[in-house]
Amino acid sequence: MRATYLFGAGDIRVIDVPDPMVQLPTDALVRVVRACVCGSDLHPYHSRPASENGASIGHEFVGVVEEVGAEVTTLSAGDFVIAPFAVSCGWCEFCRAGLQTSCVNGGFWNDRKLGTGGGQAEAVRVPLADGTLVAVPGVDAGTDETRLASLLTLSDVYGTGWHAALRGGVGAGSTVTVIGDGAVGLLAVLSAARLGAERIVLMGRHHVRTDLGREFGATDVVAERGEEGIAAVRELTDGGSPIVLEAVGHLPAYEQAVGVVRPGGVISRVGVPQYADAPVGFGSLFGPNITLTGGPAPARAYIERLLPDVLDGTVNPGRVFDAVADLEDVAKAYAAMDERSALKVMIRP
Amino acid sequence: MRATYLFGAGDIRVIDVPDPMVQLPTDALVRVVRACVCGSDLHPYHSRPASENGASIGHEFVGVVEEVGAEVTTLSAGDFVIAPFAVSCGWCEFCRAGLQTSCVNGGFWNDRKLGTGGGQAEAVRVPLADGTLVAVPGVDAGTDETRLASLLTLSDVYGTGWHAALRGGVGAGSTVTVIGDGAVGLLAVLSAARLGAERIVLMGRHHVRTDLGREFGATDVVAERGEEGIAAVRELTDGGSPIVLEAVGHLPAYEQAVGVVRPGGVISRVGVPQYADAPVGFGSLFGPNITLTGGPAPARAYIERLLPDVLDGTVNPGRVFDAVADLEDVAKAYAAMDERSALKVMIRP
């Protein structure tokens, strides 16, 4: 089959690889209907050292089950499924607690130990299929493009935005600042609005994106960055935002979060940190009793909760996709997201 | 009057200073009955650059009101009072939210802007007295030594241990690891036990202290540090502690906390960080969705809640005091705590 591999910084190619197969009785083989490129894929796209063999990439997809192993009980060939970005067993302590990203039996896509490939491909072998996949009855993989886009966001970005808001403690009447106008930031805005936030300040400088953020529920947009941006948010929120959702992952975004958060407030991070150390001392987090929380979203934990409103069109998180590319054009999709001419590109195998 | 001043690292002296006075109508003048040396006083005692004039020190005291300003309504001359380690107005947003350490009108002892002196002295001018001080009826400052010791812990260390446990989310049945066997660590153990924790692992290597920790409620003691200590706690807690209370403030204690915490768990810090940056990236906090919380305790917020059990002797947090010194001997008290021959020294003016 054809699959996307990253061979080094900027060197993304679609190549021929062996067809994936059911290997274990708990596996499923899924034919990919739609995949996409994630903002977090751009991190290795910028920095991965060159290698001869490359490595598969992509961790968001929806598809149709083609075959299941003998022990799979909740899925059958023909089922339309959403694949969250983590593989999880469903029965360990962490899965039961809704923290599937810490599953002791699972792992992630593109993982050598688990033997998983990537979602930006024609098909994917899914380990621990009962725990990992969510079947969605009544979806026609051939016709309903709008719905497919929104379902695909449940694989990662909508669940990740939701995780940010939940961990941040957003509730009725909350004042929230969202840092980042990428797909996750915009869906953190949508999530905060769904959870009842009254004031949502979106920090971002790309008009098309922040306009969508307003449609998703942002009440204010701050385009400035650094000290100027911090001052603007502190002014808007009368001294600092009680909840800050950080959806970027670079150190300046973290520093911005520390700058705008209110004493006693919460910074909830879902942007994958591209730094190891950061300020946490008396002058940053400790003195004003700031809580730092967040991490990789257990997207699997949120699918059932978020699905009904997606299926009936109450929300349309799939609007974050502003471009579609065939699998063979995946390199163009990466380039478009990298140069920010596209917000998020859907991939059609 | 006589007051303790720090003139540089290791150079602590009791000197003559002008008598404090009521300056503002919201002030009270308090005659100190008991003060003490805090583990956090040892940080400047180790590192303060030498200066000719020195600076006052000490932030924990109980005393008797000698005089009040015209606008003070809740206190009268003769009242026995507990002074928390922060000055707070009582009516700003943060005071009303129980975060008096972020009071917009207050501050701390030994603060030039507020014009406050230190607690290790014969008397103290207390600004915003109605908001700051808590009067305790029925205490005889002359006779009840045991009770005075426990009341004095409400000035800081018991409230700080309580804050650690509260922020860590300790409740009935919790498994908790406490890092540090100083007064705050031991009172974090007591607080966790009072809040219903079932398993309390105390990390500390001083037998006298960890023995007291066991009396306060620790179910296990781990004396090892570093990787060995981490392995021991992970073994005892079957894979990591869901709640970790960090009561030291040095970077190795933070790293220890990161090492022993369970995925999805909480690190609650109350040891004043002696570092600006620390690991918070994918491999430390982010990947396993660890929450980092805590800060300076709003001791003022907890006094009413903790007072009844202290007054009736249900708890005896004052047991952390294992030595008493006259004010004139304060330098010996610092030296004893610094060389760890004393856990916490009470000062008698």
PDB file of C-alpha atoms in Angstrom, chain B residues 179-292:
ATOM      1  CA  ILE B 179       8.776  14.954  50.425  1.00  0.00           C
ATOM      2  CA  GLY B 180      10.684  16.526  53.314  1.00  0.00           C
ATOM      3  CA  ASP B 181      10.741  15.903  57.067  1.00  0.00           C
ATOM      4  CA  GLY B 182      10.993  19.521  58.161  1.00  0.00           C
ATOM      5  CA  ALA B 183       8.173  21.152  60.122  1.00  0.00           C
ATOM      6  CA  VAL B 184       6.125  21.796  56.969  1.00  0.00           C
ATOM      7  CA  GLY B 185       6.575  18.247  55.674  1.00  0.00           C
ATOM      8  CA  LEU B 186       5.535  16.795  59.023  1.00  0.00           C
ATOM      9  CA  LEU B 187       2.499  19.057  59.186  1.00  0.00           C
ATOM     10  CA  ALA B 188       1.652  18.131  55.593  1.00  0.00           C
ATOM     11  CA  VAL B 189       1.551  14.544  56.914  1.00  0.00           C
ATOM     12  CA  LEU B 190      -0.734  15.614  59.766  1.00  0.00           C
ATOM     13  CA  SER B 191      -2.936  17.557  57.341  1.00  0.00           C
ATOM     14  CA  ALA B 192      -3.189  14.648  54.908  1.00  0.00           C
ATOM     15  CA  ALA B 193      -4.165  12.369  57.784  1.00  0.00           C
ATOM     16  CA  ARG B 194      -6.792  14.858  59.011  1.00  0.00           C
ATOM     17  CA  LEU B 195      -8.211  15.017  55.476  1.00  0.00           C
ATOM     18  CA  GLY B 196      -8.644  11.254  55.420  1.00  0.00           C
ATOM     19  CA  ALA B 197      -5.592   9.954  53.541  1.00  0.00           C
ATOM     20  CA  GLU B 198      -5.199   6.198  53.937  1.00  0.00           C
ATOM     21  CA  ARG B 199      -1.588   5.770  52.860  1.00  0.00           C
ATOM     22  CA  ILE B 200       0.993   8.436  53.659  1.00  0.00           C
ATOM     23  CA  VAL B 201       4.587   7.850  52.581  1.00  0.00           C
ATOM     24  CA  LEU B 202       7.043  10.258  54.194  1.00  0.00           C
ATOM     25  CA  MET B 203      10.387  10.783  52.469  1.00  0.00           C
ATOM     26  CA  GLY B 204      12.946  11.867  55.047  1.00  0.00           C
ATOM     27  CA  ARG B 205      16.123  10.610  56.657  1.00  0.00           C
ATOM     28  CA  HIS B 206      16.141  12.067  60.173  1.00  0.00           C
ATOM     29  CA  HIS B 207      14.792   9.434  62.533  1.00  0.00           C
ATOM     30  CA  VAL B 208      13.566  11.777  65.230  1.00  0.00           C
ATOM     31  CA  ARG B 209      11.624  13.683  62.629  1.00  0.00           C
ATOM     32  CA  THR B 210      10.239  10.736  60.724  1.00  0.00           C
ATOM     33  CA  ASP B 211       9.222   9.164  64.042  1.00  0.00           C
ATOM     34  CA  LEU B 212       7.147  12.258  64.738  1.00  0.00           C
ATOM     35  CA  GLY B 213       5.868  11.932  61.164  1.00  0.00           C
ATOM     36  CA  ARG B 214       4.625   8.446  62.014  1.00  0.00           C
ATOM     37  CA  GLU B 215       2.846   9.815  65.068  1.00  0.00           C
ATOM     38  CA  PHE B 216       1.257  12.453  62.836  1.00  0.00           C
ATOM     39  CA  GLY B 217      -0.026   9.721  60.508  1.00  0.00           C
ATOM     40  CA  ALA B 218       2.711   8.578  58.113  1.00  0.00           C
ATOM     41  CA  THR B 219       2.178   4.891  57.277  1.00  0.00           C
ATOM     42  CA  ASP B 220       5.567   4.430  55.607  1.00  0.00           C
ATOM     43  CA  VAL B 221       8.929   6.171  55.731  1.00  0.00           C
ATOM     44  CA  VAL B 222      11.434   6.157  52.868  1.00  0.00           C
ATOM     45  CA  ALA B 223      14.893   7.352  53.896  1.00  0.00           C
ATOM     46  CA  GLU B 224      16.574   6.883  50.505  1.00  0.00           C
ATOM     47  CA  ARG B 225      16.921   9.816  48.138  1.00  0.00           C
ATOM     48  CA  GLY B 226      17.377  10.158  44.374  1.00  0.00           C
ATOM     49  CA  GLU B 227      16.742   7.171  42.103  1.00  0.00           C
ATOM     50  CA  GLU B 228      16.784   4.762  45.038  1.00  0.00           C
ATOM     51  CA  GLY B 229      14.154   6.756  46.920  1.00  0.00           C
ATOM     52  CA  ILE B 230      12.027   7.083  43.789  1.00  0.00           C
ATOM     53  CA  ALA B 231      12.160   3.329  43.200  1.00  0.00           C
ATOM     54  CA  ALA B 232      11.175   2.650  46.827  1.00  0.00           C
ATOM     55  CA  VAL B 233       8.144   4.944  46.666  1.00  0.00           C
ATOM     56  CA  ARG B 234       7.029   3.598  43.275  1.00  0.00           C
ATOM     57  CA  GLU B 235       7.238   0.100  44.714  1.00  0.00           C
ATOM     58  CA  LEU B 236       5.297   1.037  47.871  1.00  0.00           C
ATOM     59  CA  THR B 237       2.599   2.818  45.867  1.00  0.00           C
ATOM     60  CA  ASP B 238       2.337   0.183  43.171  1.00  0.00           C
ATOM     61  CA  GLY B 239       3.588   2.387  40.351  1.00  0.00           C
ATOM     62  CA  GLY B 240       3.585   5.930  41.662  1.00  0.00           C
ATOM     63  CA  SER B 241       1.844   8.199  44.124  1.00  0.00           C
ATOM     64  CA  PRO B 242      -1.333   9.940  42.892  1.00  0.00           C
ATOM     65  CA  ILE B 243      -0.590  12.895  45.167  1.00  0.00           C
ATOM     66  CA  VAL B 244       2.842  14.265  46.063  1.00  0.00           C
ATOM     67  CA  LEU B 245       3.357  17.090  48.558  1.00  0.00           C
ATOM     68  CA  GLU B 246       6.745  18.791  48.111  1.00  0.00           C
ATOM     69  CA  ALA B 247       7.843  20.601  51.284  1.00  0.00           C
ATOM     70  CA  VAL B 248      11.515  21.345  50.647  1.00  0.00           C
ATOM     71  CA  GLY B 249      11.988  23.847  47.815  1.00  0.00           C
ATOM     72  CA  HIS B 250      15.264  22.634  46.336  1.00  0.00           C
ATOM     73  CA  LEU B 251      15.428  21.308  42.762  1.00  0.00           C
ATOM     74  CA  PRO B 252      16.298  17.707  43.772  1.00  0.00           C
ATOM     75  CA  ALA B 253      13.070  17.592  45.802  1.00  0.00           C
ATOM     76  CA  TYR B 254      11.143  18.746  42.709  1.00  0.00           C
ATOM     77  CA  GLU B 255      12.840  16.072  40.642  1.00  0.00           C
ATOM     78  CA  GLN B 256      11.998  13.533  43.328  1.00  0.00           C
ATOM     79  CA  ALA B 257       8.353  14.620  43.133  1.00  0.00           C
ATOM     80  CA  VAL B 258       8.348  14.166  39.346  1.00  0.00           C
ATOM     81  CA  GLY B 259       9.958  10.767  39.839  1.00  0.00           C
ATOM     82  CA  VAL B 260       7.406   9.392  42.300  1.00  0.00           C
ATOM     83  CA  VAL B 261       4.168  10.864  40.957  1.00  0.00           C
ATOM     84  CA  ARG B 262       1.677   8.579  39.207  1.00  0.00           C
ATOM     85  CA  PRO B 263       0.370   9.338  35.674  1.00  0.00           C
ATOM     86  CA  GLY B 264      -2.542  11.746  35.974  1.00  0.00           C
ATOM     87  CA  GLY B 265      -1.364  12.731  39.457  1.00  0.00           C
ATOM     88  CA  VAL B 266      -0.705  15.997  41.273  1.00  0.00           C
ATOM     89  CA  ILE B 267       2.450  17.573  42.659  1.00  0.00           C
ATOM     90  CA  SER B 268       1.574  20.212  45.248  1.00  0.00           C
ATOM     91  CA  ARG B 269       4.513  22.414  46.202  1.00  0.00           C
ATOM     92  CA  VAL B 270       4.815  24.478  49.335  1.00  0.00           C
ATOM     93  CA  GLY B 271       8.577  24.498  49.748  1.00  0.00           C
ATOM     94  CA  VAL B 272       9.693  27.932  48.526  1.00  0.00           C
ATOM     95  CA  PRO B 273      11.463  27.130  45.221  1.00  0.00           C
ATOM     96  CA  GLN B 274      15.168  27.922  45.257  1.00  0.00           C
ATOM     97  CA  TYR B 275      15.175  27.543  41.456  1.00  0.00           C
ATOM     98  CA  ALA B 276      13.605  29.539  38.638  1.00  0.00           C
ATOM     99  CA  ASP B 277      13.291  26.864  35.925  1.00  0.00           C
ATOM    100  CA  ALA B 278      12.563  23.161  36.220  1.00  0.00           C
ATOM    101  CA  PRO B 279      11.547  20.227  33.998  1.00  0.00           C
ATOM    102  CA  VAL B 280       7.958  20.549  32.740  1.00  0.00           C
ATOM    103  CA  GLY B 281       8.252  19.010  29.254  1.00  0.00           C
ATOM    104  CA  PHE B 282       6.958  15.817  27.666  1.00  0.00           C
ATOM    105  CA  GLY B 283       9.229  13.548  29.696  1.00  0.00           C
ATOM    106  CA  SER B 284       8.393  15.070  33.083  1.00  0.00           C
ATOM    107  CA  LEU B 285       4.961  16.653  33.568  1.00  0.00           C
ATOM    108  CA  PHE B 286       3.301  16.832  30.158  1.00  0.00           C
ATOM    109  CA  GLY B 287       3.423  13.255  28.849  1.00  0.00           C
ATOM    110  CA  PRO B 288       1.818  11.680  31.939  1.00  0.00           C
ATOM    111  CA  ASN B 289      -0.649  14.578  32.432  1.00  0.00           C
ATOM    112  CA  ILE B 290       0.793  15.624  35.799  1.00  0.00           C
ATOM    113  CA  THR B 291      -0.675  18.683  37.498  1.00  0.00           C
ATOM    114  CA  LEU B 292       1.731  21.040  39.290  1.00  0.00           C
TER     115      LEU B 292
END
